[in-house]
JSON list of C-alpha atoms in Angstrom, two decimals:
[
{"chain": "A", "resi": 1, "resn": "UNK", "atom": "CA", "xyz": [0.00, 0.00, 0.00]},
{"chain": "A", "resi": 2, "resn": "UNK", "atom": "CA", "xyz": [1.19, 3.09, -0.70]},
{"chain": "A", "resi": 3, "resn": "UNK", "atom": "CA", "xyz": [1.27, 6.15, 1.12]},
{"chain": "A", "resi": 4, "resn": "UNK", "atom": "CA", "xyz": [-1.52, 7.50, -1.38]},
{"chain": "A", "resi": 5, "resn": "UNK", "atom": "CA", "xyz": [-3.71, 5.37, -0.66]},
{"chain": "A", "resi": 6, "resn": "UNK", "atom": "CA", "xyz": [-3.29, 5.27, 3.48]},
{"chain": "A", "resi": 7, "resn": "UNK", "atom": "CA", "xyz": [-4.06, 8.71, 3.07]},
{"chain": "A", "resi": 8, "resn": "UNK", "atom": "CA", "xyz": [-7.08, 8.32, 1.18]},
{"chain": "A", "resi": 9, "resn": "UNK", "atom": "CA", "xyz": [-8.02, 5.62, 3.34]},
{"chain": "A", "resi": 10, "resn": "UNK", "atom": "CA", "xyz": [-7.80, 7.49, 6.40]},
{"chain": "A", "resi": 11, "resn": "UNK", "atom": "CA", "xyz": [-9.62, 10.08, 5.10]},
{"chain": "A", "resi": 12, "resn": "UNK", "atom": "CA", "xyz": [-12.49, 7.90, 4.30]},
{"chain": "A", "resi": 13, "resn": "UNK", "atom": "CA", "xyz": [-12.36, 6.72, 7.45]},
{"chain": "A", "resi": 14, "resn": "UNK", "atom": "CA", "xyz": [-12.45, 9.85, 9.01]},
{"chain": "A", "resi": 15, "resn": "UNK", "atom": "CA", "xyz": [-15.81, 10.41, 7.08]},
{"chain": "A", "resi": 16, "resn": "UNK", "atom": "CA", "xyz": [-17.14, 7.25, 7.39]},
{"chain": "A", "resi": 17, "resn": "UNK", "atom": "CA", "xyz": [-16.59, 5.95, 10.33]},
{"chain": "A", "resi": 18, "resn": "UNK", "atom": "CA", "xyz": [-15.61, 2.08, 10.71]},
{"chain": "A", "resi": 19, "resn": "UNK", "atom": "CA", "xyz": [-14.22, 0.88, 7.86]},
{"chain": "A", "resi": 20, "resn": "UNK", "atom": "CA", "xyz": [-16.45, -0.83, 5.50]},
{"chain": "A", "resi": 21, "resn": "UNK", "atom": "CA", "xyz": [-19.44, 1.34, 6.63]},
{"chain": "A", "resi": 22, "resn": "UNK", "atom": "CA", "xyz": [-21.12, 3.82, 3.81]},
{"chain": "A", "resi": 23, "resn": "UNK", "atom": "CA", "xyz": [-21.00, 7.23, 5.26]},
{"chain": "A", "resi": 24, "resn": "UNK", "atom": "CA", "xyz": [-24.08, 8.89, 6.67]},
{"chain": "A", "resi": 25, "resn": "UNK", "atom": "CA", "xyz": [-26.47, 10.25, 4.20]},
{"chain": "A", "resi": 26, "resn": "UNK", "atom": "CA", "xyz": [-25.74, 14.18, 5.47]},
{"chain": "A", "resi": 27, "resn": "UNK", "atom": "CA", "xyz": [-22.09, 12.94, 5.31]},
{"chain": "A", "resi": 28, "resn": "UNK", "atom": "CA", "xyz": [-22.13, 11.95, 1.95]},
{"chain": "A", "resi": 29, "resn": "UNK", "atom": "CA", "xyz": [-24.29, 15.07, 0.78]},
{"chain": "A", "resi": 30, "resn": "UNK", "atom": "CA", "xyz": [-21.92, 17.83, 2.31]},
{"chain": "A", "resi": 31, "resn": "UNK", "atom": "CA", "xyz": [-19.30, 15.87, 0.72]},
{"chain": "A", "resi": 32, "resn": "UNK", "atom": "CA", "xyz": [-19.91, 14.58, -2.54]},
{"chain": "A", "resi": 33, "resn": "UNK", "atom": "CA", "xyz": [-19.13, 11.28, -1.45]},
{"chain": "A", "resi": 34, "resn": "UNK", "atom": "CA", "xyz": [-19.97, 7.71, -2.74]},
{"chain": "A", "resi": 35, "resn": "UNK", "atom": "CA", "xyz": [-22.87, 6.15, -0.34]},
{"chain": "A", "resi": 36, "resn": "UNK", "atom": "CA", "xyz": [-21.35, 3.17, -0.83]},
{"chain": "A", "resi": 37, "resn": "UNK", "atom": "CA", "xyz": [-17.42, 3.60, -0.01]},
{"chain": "A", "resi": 38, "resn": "UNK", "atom": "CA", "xyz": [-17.10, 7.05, 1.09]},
{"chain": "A", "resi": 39, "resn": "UNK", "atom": "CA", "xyz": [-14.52, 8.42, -1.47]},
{"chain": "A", "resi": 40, "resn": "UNK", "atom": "CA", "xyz": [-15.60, 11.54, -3.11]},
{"chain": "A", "resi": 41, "resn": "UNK", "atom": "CA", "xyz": [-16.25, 10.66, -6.49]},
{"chain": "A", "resi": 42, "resn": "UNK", "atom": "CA", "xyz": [-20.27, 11.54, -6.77]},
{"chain": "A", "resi": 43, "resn": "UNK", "atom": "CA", "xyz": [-19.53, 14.72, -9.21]},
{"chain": "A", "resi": 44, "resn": "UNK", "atom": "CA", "xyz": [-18.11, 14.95, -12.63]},
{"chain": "A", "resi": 45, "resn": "UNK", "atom": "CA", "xyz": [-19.15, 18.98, -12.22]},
{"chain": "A", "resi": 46, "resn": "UNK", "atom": "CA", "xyz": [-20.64, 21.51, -9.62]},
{"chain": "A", "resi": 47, "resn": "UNK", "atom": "CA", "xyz": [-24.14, 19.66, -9.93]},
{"chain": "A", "resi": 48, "resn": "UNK", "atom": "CA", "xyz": [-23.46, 16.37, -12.23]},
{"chain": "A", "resi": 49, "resn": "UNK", "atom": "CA", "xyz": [-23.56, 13.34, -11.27]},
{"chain": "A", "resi": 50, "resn": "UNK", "atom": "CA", "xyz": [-20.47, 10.87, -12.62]},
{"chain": "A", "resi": 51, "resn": "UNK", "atom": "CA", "xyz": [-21.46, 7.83, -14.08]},
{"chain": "A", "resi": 52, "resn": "UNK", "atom": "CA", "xyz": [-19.86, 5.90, -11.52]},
{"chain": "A", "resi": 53, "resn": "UNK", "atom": "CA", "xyz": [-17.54, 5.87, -8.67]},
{"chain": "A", "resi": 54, "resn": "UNK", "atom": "CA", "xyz": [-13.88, 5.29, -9.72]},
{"chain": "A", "resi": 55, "resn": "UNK", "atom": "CA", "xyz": [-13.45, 3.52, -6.38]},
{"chain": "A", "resi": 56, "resn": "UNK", "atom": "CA", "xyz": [-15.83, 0.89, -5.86]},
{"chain": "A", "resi": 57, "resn": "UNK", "atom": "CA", "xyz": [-17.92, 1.11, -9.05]},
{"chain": "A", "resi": 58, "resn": "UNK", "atom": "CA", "xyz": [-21.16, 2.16, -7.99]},
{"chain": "A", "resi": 59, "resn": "UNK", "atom": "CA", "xyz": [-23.76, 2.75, -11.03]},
{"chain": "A", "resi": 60, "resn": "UNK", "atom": "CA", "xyz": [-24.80, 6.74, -9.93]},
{"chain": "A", "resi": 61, "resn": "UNK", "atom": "CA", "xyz": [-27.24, 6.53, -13.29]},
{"chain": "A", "resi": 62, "resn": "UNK", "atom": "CA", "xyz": [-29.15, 3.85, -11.51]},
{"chain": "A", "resi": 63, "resn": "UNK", "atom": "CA", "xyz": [-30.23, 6.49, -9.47]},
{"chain": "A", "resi": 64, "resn": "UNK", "atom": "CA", "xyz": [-33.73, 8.22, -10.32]},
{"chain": "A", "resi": 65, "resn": "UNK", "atom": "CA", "xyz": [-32.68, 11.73, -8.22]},
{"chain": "A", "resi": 66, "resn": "UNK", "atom": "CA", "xyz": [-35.46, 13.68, -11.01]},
{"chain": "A", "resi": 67, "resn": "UNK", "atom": "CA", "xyz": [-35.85, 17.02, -11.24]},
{"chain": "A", "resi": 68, "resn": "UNK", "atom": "CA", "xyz": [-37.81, 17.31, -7.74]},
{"chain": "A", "resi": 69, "resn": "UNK", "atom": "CA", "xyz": [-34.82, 19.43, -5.98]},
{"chain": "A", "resi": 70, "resn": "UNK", "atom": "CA", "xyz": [-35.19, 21.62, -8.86]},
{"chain": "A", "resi": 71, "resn": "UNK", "atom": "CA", "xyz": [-38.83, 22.89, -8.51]},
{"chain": "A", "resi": 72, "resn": "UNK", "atom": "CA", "xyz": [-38.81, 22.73, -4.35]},
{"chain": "A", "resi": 73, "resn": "UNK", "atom": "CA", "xyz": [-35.67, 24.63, -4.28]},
{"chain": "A", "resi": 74, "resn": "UNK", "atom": "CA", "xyz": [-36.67, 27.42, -7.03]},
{"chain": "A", "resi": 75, "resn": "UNK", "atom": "CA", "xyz": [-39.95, 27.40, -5.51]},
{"chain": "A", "resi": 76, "resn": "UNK", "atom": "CA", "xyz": [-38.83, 27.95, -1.82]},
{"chain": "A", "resi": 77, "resn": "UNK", "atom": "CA", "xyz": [-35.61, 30.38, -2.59]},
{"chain": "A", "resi": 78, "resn": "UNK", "atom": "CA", "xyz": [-38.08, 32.55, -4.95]},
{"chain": "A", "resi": 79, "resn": "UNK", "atom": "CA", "xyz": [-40.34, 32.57, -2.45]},
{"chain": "A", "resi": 80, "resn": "UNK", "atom": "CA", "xyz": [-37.48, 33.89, 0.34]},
{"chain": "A", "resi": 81, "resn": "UNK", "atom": "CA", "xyz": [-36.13, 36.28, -2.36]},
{"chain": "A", "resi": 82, "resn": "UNK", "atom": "CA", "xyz": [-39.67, 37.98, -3.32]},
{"chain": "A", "resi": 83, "resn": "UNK", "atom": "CA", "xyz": [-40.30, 38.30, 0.26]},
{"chain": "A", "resi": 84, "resn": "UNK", "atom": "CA", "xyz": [-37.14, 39.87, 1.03]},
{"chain": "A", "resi": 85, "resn": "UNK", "atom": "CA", "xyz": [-37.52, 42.43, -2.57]},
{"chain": "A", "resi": 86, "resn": "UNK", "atom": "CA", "xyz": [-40.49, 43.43, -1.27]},
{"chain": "A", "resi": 87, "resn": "UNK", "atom": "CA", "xyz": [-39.68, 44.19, 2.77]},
{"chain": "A", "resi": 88, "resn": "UNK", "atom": "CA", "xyz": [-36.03, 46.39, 0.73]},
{"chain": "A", "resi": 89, "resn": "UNK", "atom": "CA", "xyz": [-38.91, 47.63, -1.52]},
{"chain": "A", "resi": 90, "resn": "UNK", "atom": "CA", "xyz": [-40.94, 49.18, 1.32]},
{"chain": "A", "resi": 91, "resn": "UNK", "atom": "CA", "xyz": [-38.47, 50.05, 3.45]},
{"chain": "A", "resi": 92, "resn": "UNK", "atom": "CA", "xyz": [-35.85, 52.03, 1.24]},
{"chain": "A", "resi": 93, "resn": "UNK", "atom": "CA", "xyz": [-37.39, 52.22, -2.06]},
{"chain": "A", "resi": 94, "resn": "UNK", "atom": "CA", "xyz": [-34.20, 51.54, -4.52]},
{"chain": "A", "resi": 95, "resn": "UNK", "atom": "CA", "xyz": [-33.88, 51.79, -8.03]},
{"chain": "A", "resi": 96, "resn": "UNK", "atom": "CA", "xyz": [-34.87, 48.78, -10.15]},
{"chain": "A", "resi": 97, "resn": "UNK", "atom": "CA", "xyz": [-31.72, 48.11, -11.29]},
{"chain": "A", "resi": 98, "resn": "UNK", "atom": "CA", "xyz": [-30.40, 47.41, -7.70]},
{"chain": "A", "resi": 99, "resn": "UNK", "atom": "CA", "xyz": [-32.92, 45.30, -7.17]},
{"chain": "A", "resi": 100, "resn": "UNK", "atom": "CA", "xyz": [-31.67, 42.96, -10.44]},
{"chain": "A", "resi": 101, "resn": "UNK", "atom": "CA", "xyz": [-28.69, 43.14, -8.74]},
{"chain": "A", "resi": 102, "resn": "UNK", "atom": "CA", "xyz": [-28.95, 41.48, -5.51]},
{"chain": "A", "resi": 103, "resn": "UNK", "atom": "CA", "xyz": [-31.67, 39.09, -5.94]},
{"chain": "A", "resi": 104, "resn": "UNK", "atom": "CA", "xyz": [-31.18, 37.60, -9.65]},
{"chain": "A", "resi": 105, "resn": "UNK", "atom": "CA", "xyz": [-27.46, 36.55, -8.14]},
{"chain": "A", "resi": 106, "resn": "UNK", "atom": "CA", "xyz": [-28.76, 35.70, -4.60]},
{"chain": "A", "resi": 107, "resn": "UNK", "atom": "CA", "xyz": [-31.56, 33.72, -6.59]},
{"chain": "A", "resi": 108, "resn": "UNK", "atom": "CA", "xyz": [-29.44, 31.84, -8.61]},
{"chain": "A", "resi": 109, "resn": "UNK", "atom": "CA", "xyz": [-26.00, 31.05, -6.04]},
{"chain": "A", "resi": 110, "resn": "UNK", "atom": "CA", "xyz": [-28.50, 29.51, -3.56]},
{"chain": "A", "resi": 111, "resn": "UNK", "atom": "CA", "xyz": [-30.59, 27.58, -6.01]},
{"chain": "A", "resi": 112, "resn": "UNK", "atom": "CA", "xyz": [-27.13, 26.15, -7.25]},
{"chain": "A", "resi": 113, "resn": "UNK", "atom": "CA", "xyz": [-25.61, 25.57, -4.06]},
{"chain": "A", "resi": 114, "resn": "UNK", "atom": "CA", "xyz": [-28.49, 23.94, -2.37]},
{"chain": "A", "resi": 115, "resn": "UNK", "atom": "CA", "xyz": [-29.56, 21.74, -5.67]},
{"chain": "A", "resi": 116, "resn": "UNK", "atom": "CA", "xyz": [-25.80, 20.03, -5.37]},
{"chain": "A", "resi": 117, "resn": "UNK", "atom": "CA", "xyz": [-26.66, 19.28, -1.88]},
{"chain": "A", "resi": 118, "resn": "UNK", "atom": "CA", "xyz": [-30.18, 18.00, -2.40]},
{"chain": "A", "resi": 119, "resn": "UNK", "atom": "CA", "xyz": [-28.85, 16.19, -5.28]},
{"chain": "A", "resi": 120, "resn": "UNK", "atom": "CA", "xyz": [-26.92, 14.18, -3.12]},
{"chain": "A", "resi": 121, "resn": "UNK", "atom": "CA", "xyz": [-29.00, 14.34, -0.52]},
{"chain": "A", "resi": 122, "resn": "UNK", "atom": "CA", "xyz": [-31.26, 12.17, -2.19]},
{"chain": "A", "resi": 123, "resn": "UNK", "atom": "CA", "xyz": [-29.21, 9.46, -3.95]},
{"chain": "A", "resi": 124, "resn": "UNK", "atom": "CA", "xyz": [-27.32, 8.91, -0.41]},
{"chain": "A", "resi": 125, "resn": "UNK", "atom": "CA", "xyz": [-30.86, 8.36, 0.69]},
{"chain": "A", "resi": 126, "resn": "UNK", "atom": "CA", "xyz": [-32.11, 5.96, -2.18]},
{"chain": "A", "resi": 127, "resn": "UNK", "atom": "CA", "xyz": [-28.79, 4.11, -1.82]},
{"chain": "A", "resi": 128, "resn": "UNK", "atom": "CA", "xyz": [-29.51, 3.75, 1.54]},
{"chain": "A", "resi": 129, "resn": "UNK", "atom": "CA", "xyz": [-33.07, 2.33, 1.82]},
{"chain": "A", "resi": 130, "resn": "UNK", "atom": "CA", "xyz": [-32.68, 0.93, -1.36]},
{"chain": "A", "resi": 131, "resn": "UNK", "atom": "CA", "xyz": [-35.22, 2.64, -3.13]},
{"chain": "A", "resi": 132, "resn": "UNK", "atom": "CA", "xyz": [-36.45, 1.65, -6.57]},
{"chain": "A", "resi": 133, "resn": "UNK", "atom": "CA", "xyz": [-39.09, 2.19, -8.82]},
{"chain": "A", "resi": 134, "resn": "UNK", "atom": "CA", "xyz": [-42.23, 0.04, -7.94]},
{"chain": "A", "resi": 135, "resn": "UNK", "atom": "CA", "xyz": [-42.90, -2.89, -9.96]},
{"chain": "A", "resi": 136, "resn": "UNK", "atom": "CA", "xyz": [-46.32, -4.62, -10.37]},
{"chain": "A", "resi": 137, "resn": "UNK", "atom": "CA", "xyz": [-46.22, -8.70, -10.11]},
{"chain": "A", "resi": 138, "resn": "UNK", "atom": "CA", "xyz": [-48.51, -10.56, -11.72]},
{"chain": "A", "resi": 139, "resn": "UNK", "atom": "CA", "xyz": [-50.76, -10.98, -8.84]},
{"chain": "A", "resi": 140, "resn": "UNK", "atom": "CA", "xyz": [-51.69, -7.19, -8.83]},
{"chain": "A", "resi": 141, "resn": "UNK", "atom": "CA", "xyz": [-52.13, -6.56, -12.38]}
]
């Protein structure tokens, strides 16, 4: 073993506790980490997912993550932002222009920050319970 790889190993460890053991699903959210082995190989960019992890070989496509972190967070940050434009609208009146300029960045930073952690959020928590699309058996159909 290389000294490489007892890093990376302790590091894991440090995140995952016991060796062996997937990280928590929080864990593995703040982190971009693999539910299954802890190394932090969930992103191939800020908010895509890789294909798989280049440590143990977990299928991320398997996961069905969908675009409900999308709609809840745009719905729930545009809801905080309009709030907030209206309360600096009453209160000191600025020009339009201002107004573009601190909410349509504040609008979308924290849908883009919080939709990588959601993300994540959610295929740590599929992996986890082992979630899967539901299948009808004969018996039911």
């Amino acid at each position: 073993m290389s000294g490489a790889d007892g890093a990376r190993r302790s590091t894991r460890a440090d995140v995952t506790g016991p060796a062996g053991t997937p990280p928590e699903p929080l864990a593995a959210a703040t982190g971009g980490l693999c539910p299954r082995c802890g190394a932090k190989t969930l992103f191939s960019g800020f908010i895509a997912f890789a294909p798989s992890c280049t440590n143990c070989g977990l299928d991320f496509l398997q996961f069905n993550v969908g675009d409900g972190p999308t709609v809840f967070l745009t719905m729930g940050i545009g809801t905080l932002v309009t709030v907030l434009a209206v309360v600096v609208e009453l209160l000191f009146s600025p020009p339009t222009w201002l107004h573009v300029v601190l909410w349509l960045p504040l609008t979308l930073g924290g849908v883009a920050v919080s939709l990588r952690f959601t993300k994540a959020l959610l295929l740590a928590l599929e992996y986890r319970n082992a979630a899967r699309e539901a299948r009808l058996t004969s018996d039911e159909a």
